[in-house]
Coordinates of N, CA, C and O in Angstrom, one line a residue:
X43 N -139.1 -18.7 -29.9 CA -139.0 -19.7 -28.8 C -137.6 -19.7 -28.2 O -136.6 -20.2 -28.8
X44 N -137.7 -19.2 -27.1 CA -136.1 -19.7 -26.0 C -135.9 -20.9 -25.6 O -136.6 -21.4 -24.9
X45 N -134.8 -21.4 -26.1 CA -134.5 -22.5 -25.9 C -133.2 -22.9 -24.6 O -132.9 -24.0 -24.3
X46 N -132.7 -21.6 -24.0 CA -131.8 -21.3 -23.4 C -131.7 -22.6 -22.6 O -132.7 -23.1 -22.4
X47 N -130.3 -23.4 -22.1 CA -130.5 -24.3 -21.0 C -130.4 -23.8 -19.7 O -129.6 -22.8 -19.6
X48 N -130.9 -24.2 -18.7 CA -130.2 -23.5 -17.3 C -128.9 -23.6 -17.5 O -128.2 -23.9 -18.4
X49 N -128.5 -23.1 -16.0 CA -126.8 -23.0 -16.0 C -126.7 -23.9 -14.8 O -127.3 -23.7 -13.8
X50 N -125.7 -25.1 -14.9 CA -125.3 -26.2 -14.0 C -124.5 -25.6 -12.6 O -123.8 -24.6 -12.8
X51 N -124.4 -25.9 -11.8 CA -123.6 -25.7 -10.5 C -122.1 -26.1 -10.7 O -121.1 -25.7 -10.0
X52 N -122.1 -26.9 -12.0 CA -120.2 -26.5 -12.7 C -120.1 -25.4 -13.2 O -119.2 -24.6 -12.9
X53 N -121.0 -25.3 -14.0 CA -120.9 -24.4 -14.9 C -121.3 -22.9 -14.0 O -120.9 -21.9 -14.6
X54 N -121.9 -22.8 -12.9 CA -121.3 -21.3 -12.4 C -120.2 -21.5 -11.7 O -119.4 -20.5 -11.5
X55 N -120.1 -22.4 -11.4 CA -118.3 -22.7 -10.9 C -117.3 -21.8 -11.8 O -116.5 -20.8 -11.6
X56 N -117.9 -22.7 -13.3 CA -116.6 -22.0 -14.1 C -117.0 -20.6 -14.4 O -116.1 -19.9 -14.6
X57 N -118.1 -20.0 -14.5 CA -118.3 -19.0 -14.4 C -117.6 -17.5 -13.4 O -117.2 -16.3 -13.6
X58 N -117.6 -18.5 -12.1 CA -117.6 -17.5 -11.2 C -115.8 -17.5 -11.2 O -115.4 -16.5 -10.6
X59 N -115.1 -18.1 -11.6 CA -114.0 -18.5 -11.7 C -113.5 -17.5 -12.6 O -112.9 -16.5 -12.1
X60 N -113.6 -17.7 -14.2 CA -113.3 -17.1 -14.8 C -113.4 -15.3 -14.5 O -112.5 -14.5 -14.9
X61 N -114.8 -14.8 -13.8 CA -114.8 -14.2 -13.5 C -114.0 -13.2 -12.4 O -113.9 -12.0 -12.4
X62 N -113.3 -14.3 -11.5 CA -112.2 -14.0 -10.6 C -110.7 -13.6 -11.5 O -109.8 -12.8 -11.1
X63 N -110.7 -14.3 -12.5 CA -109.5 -13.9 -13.4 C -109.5 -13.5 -14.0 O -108.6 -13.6 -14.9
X64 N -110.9 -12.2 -13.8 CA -111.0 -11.6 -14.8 C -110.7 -11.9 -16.6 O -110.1 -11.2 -17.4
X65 N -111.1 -12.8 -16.9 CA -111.3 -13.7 -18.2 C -112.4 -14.1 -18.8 O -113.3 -14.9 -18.3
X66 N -112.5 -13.4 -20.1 CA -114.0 -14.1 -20.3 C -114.0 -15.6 -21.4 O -112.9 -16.0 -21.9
X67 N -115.1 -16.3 -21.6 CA -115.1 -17.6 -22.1 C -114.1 -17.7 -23.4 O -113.0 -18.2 -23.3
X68 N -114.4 -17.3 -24.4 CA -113.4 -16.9 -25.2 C -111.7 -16.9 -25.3 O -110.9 -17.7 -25.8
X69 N -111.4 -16.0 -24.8 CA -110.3 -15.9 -24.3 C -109.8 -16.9 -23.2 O -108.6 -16.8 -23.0
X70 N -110.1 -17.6 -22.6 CA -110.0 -18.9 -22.1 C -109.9 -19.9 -22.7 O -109.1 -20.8 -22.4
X71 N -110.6 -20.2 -23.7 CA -110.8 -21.2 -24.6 C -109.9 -21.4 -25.7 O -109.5 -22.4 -26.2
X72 N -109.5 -19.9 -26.2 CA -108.2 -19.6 -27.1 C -106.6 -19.6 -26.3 O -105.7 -19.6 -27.1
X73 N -106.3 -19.6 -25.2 CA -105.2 -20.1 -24.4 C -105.1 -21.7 -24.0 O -104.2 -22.4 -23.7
X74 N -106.0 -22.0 -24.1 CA -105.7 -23.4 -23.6 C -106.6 -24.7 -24.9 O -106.6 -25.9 -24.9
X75 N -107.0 -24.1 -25.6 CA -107.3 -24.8 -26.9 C -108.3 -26.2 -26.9 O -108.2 -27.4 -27.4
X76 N -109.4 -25.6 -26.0 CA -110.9 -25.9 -25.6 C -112.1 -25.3 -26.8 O -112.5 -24.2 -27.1
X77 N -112.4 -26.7 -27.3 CA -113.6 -25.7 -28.2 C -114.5 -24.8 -27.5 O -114.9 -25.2 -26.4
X78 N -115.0 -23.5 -27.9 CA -115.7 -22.9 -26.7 C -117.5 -24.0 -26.9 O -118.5 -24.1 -26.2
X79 N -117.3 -24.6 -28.1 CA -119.3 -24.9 -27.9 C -118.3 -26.3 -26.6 O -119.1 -26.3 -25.7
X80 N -117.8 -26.8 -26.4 CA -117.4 -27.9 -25.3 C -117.5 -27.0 -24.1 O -118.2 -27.6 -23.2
X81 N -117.1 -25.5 -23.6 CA -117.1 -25.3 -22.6 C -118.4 -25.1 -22.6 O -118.9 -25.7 -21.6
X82 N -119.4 -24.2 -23.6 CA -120.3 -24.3 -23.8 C -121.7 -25.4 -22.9 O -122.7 -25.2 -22.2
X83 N -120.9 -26.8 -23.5 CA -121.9 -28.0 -23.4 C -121.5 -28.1 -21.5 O -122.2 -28.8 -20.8
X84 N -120.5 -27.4 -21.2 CA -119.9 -28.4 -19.7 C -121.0 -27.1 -18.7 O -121.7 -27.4 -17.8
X85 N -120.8 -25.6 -19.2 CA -121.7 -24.6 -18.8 C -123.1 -25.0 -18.4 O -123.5 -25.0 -17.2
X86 N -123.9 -25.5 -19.7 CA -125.3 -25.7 -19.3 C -125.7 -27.0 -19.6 O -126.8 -27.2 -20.1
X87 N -124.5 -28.3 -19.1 CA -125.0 -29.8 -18.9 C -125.6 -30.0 -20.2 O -126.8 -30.4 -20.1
X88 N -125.3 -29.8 -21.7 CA -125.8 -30.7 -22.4 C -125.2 -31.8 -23.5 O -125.7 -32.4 -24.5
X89 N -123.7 -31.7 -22.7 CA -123.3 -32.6 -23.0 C -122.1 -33.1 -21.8 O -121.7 -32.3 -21.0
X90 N -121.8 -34.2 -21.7 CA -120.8 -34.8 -20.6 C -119.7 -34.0 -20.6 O -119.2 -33.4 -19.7
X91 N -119.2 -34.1 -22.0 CA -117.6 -34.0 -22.6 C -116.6 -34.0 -21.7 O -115.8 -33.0 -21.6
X92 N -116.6 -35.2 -20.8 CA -115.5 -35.6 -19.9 C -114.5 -35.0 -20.2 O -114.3 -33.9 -19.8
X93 N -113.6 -35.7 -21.0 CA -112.1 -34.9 -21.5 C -112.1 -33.5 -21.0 O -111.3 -33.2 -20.1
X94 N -112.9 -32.3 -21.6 CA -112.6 -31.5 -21.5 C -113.4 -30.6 -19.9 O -113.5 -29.4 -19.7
X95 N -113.8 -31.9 -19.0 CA -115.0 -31.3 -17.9 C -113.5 -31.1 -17.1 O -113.1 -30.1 -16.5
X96 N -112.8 -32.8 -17.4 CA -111.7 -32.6 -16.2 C -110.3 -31.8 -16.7 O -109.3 -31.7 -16.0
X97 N -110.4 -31.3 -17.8 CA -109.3 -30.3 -18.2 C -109.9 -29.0 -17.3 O -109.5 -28.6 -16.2
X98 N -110.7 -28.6 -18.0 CA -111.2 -27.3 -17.3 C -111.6 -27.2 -16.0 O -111.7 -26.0 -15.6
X99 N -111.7 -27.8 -15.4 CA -111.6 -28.3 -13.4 C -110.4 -27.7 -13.2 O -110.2 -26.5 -12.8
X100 N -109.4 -28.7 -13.6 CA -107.7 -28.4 -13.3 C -107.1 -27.1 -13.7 O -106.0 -26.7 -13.4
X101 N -107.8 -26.7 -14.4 CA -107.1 -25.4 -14.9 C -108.0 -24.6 -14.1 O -107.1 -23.8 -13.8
X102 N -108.7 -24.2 -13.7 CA -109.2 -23.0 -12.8 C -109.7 -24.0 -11.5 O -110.9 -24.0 -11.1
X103 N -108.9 -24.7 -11.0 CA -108.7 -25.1 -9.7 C -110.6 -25.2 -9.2 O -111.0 -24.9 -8.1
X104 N -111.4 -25.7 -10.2 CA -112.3 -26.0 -9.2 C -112.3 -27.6 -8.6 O -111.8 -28.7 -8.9
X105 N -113.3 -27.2 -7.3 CA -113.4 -29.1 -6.3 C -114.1 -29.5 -6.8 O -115.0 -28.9 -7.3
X106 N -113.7 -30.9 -6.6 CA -114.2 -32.2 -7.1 C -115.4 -32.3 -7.0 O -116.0 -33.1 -7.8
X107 N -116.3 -31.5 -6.0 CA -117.7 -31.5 -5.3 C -118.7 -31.1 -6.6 O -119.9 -31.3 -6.7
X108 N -117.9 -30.6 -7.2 CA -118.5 -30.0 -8.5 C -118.8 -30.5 -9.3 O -119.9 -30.3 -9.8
X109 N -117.9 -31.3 -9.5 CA -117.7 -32.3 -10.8 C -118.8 -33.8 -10.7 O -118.8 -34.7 -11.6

């Protein structure tokens, strides 16, 4: 059974982002000291995790429109 969640309109934000900086999730998460299951949760909306929605905005410069 797939349980997969969609992927949110932040979360290809940060996708398409990281992908501009040539960076993958991991290695993003280990520089700036982000649990990856929080980027995880902010990826496919299954959890809020504010703190770390508006850390990860600021750091790969996405708009507010996103958020």
């Amino acid at each position: 059974m797939n349980r997969k969640q969609p992927v949110t309109s932040f979360g290809w934000a940060i996708k398409q982002r990281l992908a501009e900086l040539q960076m993958d999730q991991k290695t993003f998460c280990e520089c700036y000291g982000i649990p990856p299951s929080r980027l995880s949760n902010l990826i496919n909306g299954t959890r809020k995790a504010a703190r770390y929605r508006k850390q990860v905005a600021e750091l790969l410069d996405i708009p507010e429109y996103f958020q």
